[in-house]
PDB file of C-alpha atoms in Angstrom:
ATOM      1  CA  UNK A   4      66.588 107.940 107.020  1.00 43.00           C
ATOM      2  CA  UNK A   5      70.390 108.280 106.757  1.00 54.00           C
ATOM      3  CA  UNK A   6      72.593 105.871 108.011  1.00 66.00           C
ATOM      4  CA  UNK A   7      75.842 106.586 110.132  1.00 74.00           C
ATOM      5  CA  UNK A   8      77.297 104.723 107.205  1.00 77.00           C
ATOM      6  CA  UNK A   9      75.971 107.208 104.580  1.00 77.00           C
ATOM      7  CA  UNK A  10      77.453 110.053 106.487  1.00 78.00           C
ATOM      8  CA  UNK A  11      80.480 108.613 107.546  1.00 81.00           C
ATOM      9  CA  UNK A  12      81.214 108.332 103.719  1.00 82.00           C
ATOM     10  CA  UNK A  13      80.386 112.229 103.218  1.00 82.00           C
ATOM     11  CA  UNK A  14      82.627 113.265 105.782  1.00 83.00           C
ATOM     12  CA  UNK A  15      85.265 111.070 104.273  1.00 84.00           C
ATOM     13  CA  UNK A  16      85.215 112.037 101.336  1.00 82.00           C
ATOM     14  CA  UNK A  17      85.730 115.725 102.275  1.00 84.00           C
ATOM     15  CA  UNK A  18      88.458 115.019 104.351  1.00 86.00           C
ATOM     16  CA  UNK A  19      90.395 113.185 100.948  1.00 85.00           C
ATOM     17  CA  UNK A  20      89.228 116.781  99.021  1.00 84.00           C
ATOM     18  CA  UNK A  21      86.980 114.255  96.464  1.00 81.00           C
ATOM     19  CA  UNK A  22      84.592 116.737  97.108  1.00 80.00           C
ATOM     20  CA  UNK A  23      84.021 120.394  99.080  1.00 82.00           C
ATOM     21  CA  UNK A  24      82.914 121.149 102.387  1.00 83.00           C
ATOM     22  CA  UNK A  25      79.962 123.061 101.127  1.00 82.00           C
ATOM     23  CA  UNK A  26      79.272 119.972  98.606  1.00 80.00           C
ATOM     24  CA  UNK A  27      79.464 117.541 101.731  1.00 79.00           C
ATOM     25  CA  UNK A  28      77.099 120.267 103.315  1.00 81.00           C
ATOM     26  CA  UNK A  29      74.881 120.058 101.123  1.00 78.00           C
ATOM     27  CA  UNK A  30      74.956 115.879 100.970  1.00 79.00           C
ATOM     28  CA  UNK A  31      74.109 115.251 104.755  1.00 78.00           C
ATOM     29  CA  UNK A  32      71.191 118.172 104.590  1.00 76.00           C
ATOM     30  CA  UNK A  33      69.481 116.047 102.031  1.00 73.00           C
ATOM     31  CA  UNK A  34      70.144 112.747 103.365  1.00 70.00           C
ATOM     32  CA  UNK A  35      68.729 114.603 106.610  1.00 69.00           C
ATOM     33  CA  UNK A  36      65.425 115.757 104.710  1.00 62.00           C
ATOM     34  CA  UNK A  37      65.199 112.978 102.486  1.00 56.00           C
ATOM     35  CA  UNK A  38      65.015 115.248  99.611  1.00 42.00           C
ATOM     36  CA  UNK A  39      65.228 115.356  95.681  1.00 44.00           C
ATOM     37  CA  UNK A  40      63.957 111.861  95.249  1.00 44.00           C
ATOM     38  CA  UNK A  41      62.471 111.849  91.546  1.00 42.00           C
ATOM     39  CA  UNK A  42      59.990 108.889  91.054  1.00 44.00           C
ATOM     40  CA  UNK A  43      60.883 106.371  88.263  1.00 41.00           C
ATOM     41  CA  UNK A  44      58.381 105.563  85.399  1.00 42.00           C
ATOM     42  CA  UNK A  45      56.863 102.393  84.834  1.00 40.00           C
ATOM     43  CA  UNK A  46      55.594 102.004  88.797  1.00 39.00           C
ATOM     44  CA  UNK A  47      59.821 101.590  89.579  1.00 42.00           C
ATOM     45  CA  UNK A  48      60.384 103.469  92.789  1.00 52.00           C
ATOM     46  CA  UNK A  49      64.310 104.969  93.498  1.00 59.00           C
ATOM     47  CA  UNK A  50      64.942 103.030  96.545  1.00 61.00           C
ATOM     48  CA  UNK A  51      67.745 101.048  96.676  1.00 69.00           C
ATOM     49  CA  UNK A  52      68.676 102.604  93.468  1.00 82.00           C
ATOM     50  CA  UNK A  53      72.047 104.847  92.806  1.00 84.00           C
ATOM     51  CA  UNK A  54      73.770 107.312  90.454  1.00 83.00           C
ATOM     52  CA  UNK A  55      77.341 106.293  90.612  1.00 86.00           C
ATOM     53  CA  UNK A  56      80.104 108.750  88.953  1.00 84.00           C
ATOM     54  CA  UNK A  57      83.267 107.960  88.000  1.00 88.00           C
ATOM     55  CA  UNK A  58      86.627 110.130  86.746  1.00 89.00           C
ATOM     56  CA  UNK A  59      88.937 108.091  85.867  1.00 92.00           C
ATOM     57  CA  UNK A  60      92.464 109.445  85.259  1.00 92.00           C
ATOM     58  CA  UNK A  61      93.101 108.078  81.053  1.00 93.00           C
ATOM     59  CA  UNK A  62      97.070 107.916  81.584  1.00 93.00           C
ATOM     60  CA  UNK A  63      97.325 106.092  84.573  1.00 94.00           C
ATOM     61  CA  UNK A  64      93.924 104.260  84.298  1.00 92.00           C
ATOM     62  CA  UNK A  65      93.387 104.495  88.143  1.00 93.00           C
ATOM     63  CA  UNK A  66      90.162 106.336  89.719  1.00 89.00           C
ATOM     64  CA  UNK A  67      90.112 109.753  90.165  1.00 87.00           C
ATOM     65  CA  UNK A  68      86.475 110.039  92.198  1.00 83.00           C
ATOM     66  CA  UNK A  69      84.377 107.468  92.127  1.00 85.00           C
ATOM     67  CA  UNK A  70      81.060 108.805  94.537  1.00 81.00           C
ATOM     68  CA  UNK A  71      77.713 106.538  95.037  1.00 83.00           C
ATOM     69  CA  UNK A  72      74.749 108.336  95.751  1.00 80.00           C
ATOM     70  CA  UNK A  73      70.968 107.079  96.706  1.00 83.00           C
ATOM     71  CA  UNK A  74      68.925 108.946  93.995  1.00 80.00           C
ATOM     72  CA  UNK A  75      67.107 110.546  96.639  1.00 73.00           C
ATOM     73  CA  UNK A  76      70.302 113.034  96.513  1.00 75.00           C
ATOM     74  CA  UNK A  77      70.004 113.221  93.269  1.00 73.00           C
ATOM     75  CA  UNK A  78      69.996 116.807  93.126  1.00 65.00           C
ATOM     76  CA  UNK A  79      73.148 117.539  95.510  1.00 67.00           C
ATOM     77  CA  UNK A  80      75.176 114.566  93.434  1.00 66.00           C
ATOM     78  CA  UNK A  81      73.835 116.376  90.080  1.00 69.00           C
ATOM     79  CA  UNK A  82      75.768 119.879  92.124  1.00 66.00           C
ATOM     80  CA  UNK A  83      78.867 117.390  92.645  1.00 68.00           C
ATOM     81  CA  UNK A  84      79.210 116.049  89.320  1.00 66.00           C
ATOM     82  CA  UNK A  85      78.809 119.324  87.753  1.00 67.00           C
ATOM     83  CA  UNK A  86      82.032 120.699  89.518  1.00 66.00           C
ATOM     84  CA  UNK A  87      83.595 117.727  87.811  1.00 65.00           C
ATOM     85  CA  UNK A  88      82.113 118.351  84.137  1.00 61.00           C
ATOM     86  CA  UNK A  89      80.723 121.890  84.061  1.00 61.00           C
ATOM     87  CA  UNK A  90      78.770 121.426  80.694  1.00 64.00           C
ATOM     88  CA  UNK A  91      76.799 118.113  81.899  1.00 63.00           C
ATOM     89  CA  UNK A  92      73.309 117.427  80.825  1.00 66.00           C
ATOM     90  CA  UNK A  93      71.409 117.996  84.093  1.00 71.00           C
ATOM     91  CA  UNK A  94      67.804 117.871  82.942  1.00 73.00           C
ATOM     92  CA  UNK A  95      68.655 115.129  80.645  1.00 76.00           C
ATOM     93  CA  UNK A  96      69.994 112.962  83.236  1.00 76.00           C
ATOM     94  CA  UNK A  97      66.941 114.081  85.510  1.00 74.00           C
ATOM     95  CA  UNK A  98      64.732 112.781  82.972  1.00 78.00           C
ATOM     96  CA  UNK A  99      66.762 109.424  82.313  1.00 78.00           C
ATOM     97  CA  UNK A 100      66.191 108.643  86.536  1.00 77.00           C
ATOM     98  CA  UNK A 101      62.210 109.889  86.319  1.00 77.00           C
ATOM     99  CA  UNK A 102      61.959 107.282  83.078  1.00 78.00           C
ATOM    100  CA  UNK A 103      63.311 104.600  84.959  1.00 80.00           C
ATOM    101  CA  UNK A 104      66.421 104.378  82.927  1.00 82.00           C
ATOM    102  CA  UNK A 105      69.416 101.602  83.786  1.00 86.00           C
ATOM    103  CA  UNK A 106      73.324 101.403  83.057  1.00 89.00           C
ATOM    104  CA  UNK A 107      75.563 104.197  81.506  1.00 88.00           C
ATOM    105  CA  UNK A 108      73.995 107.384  81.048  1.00 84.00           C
ATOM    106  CA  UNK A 109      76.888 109.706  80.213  1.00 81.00           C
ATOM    107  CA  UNK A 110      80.361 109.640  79.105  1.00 85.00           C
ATOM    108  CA  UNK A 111      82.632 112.345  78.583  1.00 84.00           C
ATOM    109  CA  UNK A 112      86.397 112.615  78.005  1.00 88.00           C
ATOM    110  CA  UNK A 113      88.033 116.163  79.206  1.00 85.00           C
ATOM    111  CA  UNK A 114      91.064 115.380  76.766  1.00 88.00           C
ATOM    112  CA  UNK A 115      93.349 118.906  79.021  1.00 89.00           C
ATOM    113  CA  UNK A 116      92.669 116.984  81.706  1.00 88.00           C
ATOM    114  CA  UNK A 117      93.414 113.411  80.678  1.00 92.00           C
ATOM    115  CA  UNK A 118      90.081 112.296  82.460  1.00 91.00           C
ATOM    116  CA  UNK A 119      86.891 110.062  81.450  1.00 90.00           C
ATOM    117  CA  UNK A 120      83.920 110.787  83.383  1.00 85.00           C
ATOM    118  CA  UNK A 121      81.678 108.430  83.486  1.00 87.00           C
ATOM    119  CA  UNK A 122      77.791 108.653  85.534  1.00 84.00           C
ATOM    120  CA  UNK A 123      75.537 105.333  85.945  1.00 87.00           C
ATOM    121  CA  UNK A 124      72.035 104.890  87.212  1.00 86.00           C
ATOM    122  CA  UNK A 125      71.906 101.330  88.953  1.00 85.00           C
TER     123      UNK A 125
END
């Protein structure tokens, strides 16, 4: 079940523009359902786990978006991120979370922009 907390933090983070309204939409209807929770291999289950994404702005050093997500919203931070870096590996990460998989899982540098993105599973 969501927590005032979790939604709180959606709403906040549309009113700052980190992400759209129709991104936060879709964030508080699956922390509502519960939904795109992917079961981790090895008998590891997702809860209390997170995907955590981070742009980081390479000339100033300072952080651009940095967004925390329960894996069970997976799937609507996977439709976040991917405004972010258009060309990320969705199925790949998908398939990092379902094997269990710890620590760094992407890194890419958008040298127009001047930005590192960065996306963890913790």
């Amino acid at each position: 079940m969501a927590t005032s907390e979790e939604r709180l933090k959606i709403l906040q983070m549309i009113q700052e523009d980190k992400i759209s309204a129709a991104d936060g939409a879709k964030l508080l209807e699956a922390l509502a359902k519960g939904a795109g929770a992917y079961p981790a291999g090895g008998g590891l289950t997702n809860e209390g786990r997170y995907m955590r994404v981070r742009v980081t702005n390479l000339v100033t050093g300072k952080n651009k978006v940095s967004v925390n997500l329960p894996l069970s919203l997976v799937d609507a931070g996977m439709s976040i991120a991917s405004n972010f870096v258009p060309d990320i590996a969705n199925e790949e990460i998908r398939e990092a979370i379902k094997n269990g998989l710890t620590g760094k899982i992407v890194e890419v540098t958008d040298d127009d922009d001047q930005e590192l993105v960065e996306i963890y599973i913790e």
